[in-house]
PDB file of C-alpha atoms and ligand atoms in Angstrom:
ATOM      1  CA  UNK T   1     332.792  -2.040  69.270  1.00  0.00           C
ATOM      2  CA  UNK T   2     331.814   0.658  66.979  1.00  0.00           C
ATOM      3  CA  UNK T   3     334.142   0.683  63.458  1.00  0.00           C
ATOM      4  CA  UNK T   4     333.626   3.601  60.859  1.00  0.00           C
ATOM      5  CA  UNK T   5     334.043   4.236  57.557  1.00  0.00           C
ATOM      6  CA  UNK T   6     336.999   6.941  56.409  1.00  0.00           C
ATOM      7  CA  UNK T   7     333.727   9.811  56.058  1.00  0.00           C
ATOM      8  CA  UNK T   8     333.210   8.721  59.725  1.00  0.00           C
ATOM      9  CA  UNK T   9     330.001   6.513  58.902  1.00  0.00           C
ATOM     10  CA  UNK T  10     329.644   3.480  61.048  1.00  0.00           C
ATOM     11  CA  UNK T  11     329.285   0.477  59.650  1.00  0.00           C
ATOM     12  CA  UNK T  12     326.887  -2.052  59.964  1.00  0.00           C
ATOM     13  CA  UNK T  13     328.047  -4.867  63.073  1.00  0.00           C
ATOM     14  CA  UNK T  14     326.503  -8.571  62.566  1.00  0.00           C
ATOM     15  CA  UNK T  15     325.439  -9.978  65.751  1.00  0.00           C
ATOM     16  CA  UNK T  16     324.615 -13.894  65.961  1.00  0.00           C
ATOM     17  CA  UNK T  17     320.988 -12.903  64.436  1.00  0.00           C
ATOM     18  CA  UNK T  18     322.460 -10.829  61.520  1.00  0.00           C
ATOM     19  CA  UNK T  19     325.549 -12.774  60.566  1.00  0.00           C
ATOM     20  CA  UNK T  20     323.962 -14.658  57.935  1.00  0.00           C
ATOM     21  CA  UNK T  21     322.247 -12.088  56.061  1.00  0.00           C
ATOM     22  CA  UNK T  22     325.354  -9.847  55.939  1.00  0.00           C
ATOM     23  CA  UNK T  23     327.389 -13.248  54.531  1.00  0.00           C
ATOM     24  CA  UNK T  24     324.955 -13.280  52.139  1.00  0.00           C
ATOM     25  CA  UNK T  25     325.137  -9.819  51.258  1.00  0.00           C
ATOM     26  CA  UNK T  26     328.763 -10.277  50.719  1.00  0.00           C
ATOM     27  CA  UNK T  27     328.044 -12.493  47.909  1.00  0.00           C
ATOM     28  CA  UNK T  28     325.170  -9.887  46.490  1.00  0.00           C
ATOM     29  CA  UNK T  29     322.608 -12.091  47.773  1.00  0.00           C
ATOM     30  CA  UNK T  30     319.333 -10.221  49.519  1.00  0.00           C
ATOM     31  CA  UNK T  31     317.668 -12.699  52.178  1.00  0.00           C
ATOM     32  CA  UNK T  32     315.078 -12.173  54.719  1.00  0.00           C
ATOM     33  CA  UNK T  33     314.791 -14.392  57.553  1.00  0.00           C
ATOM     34  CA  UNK T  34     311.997 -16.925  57.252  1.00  0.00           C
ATOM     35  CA  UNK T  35     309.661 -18.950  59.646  1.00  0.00           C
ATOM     36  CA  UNK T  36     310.084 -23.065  58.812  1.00  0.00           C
ATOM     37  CA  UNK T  37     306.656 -23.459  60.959  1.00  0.00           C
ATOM     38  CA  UNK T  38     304.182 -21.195  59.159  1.00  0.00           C
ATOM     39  CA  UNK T  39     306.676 -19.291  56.523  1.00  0.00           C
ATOM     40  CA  UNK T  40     306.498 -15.807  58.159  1.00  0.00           C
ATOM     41  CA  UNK T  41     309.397 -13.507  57.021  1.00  0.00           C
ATOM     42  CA  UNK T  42     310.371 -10.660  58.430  1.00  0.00           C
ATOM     43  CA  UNK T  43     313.963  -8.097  58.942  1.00  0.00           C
ATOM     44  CA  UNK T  44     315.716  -7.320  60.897  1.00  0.00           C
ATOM     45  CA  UNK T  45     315.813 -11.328  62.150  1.00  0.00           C
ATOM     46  CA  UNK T  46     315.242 -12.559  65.575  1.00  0.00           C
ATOM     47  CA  UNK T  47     316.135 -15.408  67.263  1.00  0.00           C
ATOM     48  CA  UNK T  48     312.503 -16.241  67.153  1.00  0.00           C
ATOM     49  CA  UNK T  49     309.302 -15.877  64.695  1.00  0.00           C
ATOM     50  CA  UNK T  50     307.503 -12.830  65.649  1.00  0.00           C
ATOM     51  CA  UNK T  51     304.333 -14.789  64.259  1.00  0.00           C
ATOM     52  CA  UNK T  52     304.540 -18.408  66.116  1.00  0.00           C
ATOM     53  CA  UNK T  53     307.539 -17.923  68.313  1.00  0.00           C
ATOM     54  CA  UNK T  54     309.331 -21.102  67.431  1.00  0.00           C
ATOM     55  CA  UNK T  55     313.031 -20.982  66.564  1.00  0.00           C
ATOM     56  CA  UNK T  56     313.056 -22.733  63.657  1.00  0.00           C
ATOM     57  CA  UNK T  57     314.220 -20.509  60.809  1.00  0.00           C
ATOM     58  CA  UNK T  58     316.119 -19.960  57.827  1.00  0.00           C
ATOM     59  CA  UNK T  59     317.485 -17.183  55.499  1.00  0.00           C
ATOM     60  CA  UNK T  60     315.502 -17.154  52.089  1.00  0.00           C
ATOM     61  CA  UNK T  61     317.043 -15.597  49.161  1.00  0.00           C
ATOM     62  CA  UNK T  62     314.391 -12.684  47.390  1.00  0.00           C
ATOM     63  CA  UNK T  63     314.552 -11.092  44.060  1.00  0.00           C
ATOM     64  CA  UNK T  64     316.365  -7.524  45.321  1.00  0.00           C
ATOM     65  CA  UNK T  65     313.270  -5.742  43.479  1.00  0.00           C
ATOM     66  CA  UNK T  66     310.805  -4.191  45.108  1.00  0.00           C
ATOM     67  CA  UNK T  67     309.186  -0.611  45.213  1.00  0.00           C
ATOM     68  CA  UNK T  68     309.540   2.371  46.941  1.00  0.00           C
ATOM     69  CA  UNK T  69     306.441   2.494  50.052  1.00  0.00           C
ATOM     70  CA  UNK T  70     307.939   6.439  51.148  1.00  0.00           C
ATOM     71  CA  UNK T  71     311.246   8.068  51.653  1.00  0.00           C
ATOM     72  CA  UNK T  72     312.400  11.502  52.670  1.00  0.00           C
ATOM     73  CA  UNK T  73     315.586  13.521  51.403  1.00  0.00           C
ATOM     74  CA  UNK T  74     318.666  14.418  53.900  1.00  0.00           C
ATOM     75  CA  UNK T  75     319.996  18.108  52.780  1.00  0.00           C
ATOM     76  CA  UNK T  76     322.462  18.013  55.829  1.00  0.00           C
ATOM     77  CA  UNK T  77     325.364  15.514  55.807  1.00  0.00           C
ATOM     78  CA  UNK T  78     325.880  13.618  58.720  1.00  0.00           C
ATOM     79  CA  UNK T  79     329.242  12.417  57.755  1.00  0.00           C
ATOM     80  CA  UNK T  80     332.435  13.699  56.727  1.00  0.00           C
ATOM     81  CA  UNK T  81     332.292  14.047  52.717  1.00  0.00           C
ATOM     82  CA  UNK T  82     328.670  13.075  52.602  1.00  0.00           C
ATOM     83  CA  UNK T  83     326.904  14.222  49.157  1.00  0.00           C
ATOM     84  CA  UNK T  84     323.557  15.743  49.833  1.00  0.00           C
ATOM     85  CA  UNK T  85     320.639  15.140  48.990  1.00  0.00           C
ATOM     86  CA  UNK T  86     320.439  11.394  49.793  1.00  0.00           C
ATOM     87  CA  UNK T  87     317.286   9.637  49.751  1.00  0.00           C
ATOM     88  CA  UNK T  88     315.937   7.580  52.243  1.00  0.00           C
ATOM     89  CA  UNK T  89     313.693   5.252  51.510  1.00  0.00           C
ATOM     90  CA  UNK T  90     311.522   2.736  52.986  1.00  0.00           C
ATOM     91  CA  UNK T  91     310.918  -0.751  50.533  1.00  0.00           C
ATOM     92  CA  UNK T  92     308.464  -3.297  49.891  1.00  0.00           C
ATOM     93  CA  UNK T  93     310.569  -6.396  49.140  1.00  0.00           C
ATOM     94  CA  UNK T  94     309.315  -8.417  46.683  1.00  0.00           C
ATOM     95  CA  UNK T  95     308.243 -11.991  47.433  1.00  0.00           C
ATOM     96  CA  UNK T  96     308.974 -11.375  51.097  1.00  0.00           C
ATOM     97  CA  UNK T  97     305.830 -11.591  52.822  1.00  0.00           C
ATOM     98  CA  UNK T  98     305.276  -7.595  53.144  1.00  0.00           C
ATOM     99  CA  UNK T  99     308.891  -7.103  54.276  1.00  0.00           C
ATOM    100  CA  UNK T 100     310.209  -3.659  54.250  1.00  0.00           C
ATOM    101  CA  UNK T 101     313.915  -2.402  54.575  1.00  0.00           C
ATOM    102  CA  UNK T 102     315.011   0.797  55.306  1.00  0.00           C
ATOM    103  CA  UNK T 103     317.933   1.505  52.941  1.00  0.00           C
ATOM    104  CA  UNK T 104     319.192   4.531  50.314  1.00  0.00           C
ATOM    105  CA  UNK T 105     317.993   5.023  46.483  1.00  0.00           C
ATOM    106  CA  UNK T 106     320.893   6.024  44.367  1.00  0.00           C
ATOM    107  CA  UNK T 107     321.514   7.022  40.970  1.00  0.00           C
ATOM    108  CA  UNK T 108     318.198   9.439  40.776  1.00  0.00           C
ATOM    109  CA  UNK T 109     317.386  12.759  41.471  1.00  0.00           C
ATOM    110  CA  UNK T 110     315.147  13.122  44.577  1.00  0.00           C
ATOM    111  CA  UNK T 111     312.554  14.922  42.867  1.00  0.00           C
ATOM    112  CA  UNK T 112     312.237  12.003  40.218  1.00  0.00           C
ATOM    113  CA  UNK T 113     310.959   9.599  43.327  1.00  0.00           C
ATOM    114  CA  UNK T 114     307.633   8.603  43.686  1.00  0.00           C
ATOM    115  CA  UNK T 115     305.774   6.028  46.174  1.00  0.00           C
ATOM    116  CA  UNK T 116     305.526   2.910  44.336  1.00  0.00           C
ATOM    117  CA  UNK T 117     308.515   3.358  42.232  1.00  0.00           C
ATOM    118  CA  UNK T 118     309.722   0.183  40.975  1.00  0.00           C
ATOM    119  CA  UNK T 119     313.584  -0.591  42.057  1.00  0.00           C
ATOM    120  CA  UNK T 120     316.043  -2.959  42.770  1.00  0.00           C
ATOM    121  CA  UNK T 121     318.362  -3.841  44.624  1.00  0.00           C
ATOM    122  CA  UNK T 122     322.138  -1.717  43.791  1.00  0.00           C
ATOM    123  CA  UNK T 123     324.979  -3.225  45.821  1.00  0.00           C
ATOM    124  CA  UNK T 124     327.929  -1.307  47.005  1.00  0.00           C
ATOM    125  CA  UNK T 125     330.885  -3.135  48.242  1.00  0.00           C
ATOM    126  CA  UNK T 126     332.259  -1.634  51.044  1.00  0.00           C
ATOM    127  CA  UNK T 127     335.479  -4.420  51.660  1.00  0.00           C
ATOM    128  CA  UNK T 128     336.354  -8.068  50.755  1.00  0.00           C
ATOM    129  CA  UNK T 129     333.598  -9.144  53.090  1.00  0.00           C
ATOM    130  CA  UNK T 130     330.832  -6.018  53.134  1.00  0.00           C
ATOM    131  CA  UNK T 131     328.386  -5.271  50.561  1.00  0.00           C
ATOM    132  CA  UNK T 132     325.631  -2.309  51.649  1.00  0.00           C
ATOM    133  CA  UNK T 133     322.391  -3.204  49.466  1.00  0.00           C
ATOM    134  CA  UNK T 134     320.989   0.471  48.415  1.00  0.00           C
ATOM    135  CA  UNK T 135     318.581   0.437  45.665  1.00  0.00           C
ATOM    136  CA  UNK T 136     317.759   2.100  41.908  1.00  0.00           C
ATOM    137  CA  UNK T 137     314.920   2.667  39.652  1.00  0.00           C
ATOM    138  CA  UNK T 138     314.578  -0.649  38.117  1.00  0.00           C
TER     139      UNK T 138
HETATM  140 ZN1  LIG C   1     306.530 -18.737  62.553  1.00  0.00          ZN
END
């Protein structure tokens, strides 16, 4: 079941997959799922490796830098209260094998953005037990 934020935003649901990375993002910790057979990472995780297909896994902890690899800017909200522009960005984790997350880069003006823009990782606590990693220029 679907819950929302009070600007009518969902928020994020762990399944049995997810759970640990969004523990660890309680604690402001940034992991990507990692292969114990041949070390492939990847996100969203998956009950198995999408390299080897074993089930043998584990959640590494990365830096939370990385760079931007594109984005786009939302003038519309799509919630209740929503500033616009947000940017949406797409971002090459470092030290994670090539791993990209989708997330939001905050604290900049969209037309400062540029592919390849060093940032890190910005966390915004959303309860006691959520944290939402976004990103800013590093
Ligand atoms: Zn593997």
């Amino acid at each position: 079941m679907t819950r929302w934020f009070p600007n009518g935003m969902p928020q994020p649901m762990a399944n049995k997959e997810s759970l640990p990375f969004w523990q660890a993002a309680a604690k402001h910790k940034l992991v990507v799922q990692r292969c114990n057979q041949c070390e492939h990472m990847q996100l969203p995780p998956s009950p198995i490796c999408s390299e080897c297909r074993c089930d043998d896994t584990h959640f590494h902890e990365v830096s939370g830098r990385g760079e931007v690899y594109t984005y786009t800017t939302v003038h519309r909200p799509i919630a209740i209260d929503q500033k616009v522009p947000f940017v949406v960005a797409v971002i090459t984790l470092e030290g994670a094998g090539g791993v990209r997350m989708i997330s939001n880069i905050v604290e900049i003006e969209p037309e400062e953005l540029e592919i390849g823009m060093p940032v890190r990782v910005a966390w915004e606590d959303m309860s006691d037990d959520l944290a939402i990693p976004r990103f800013k220029r590093a």
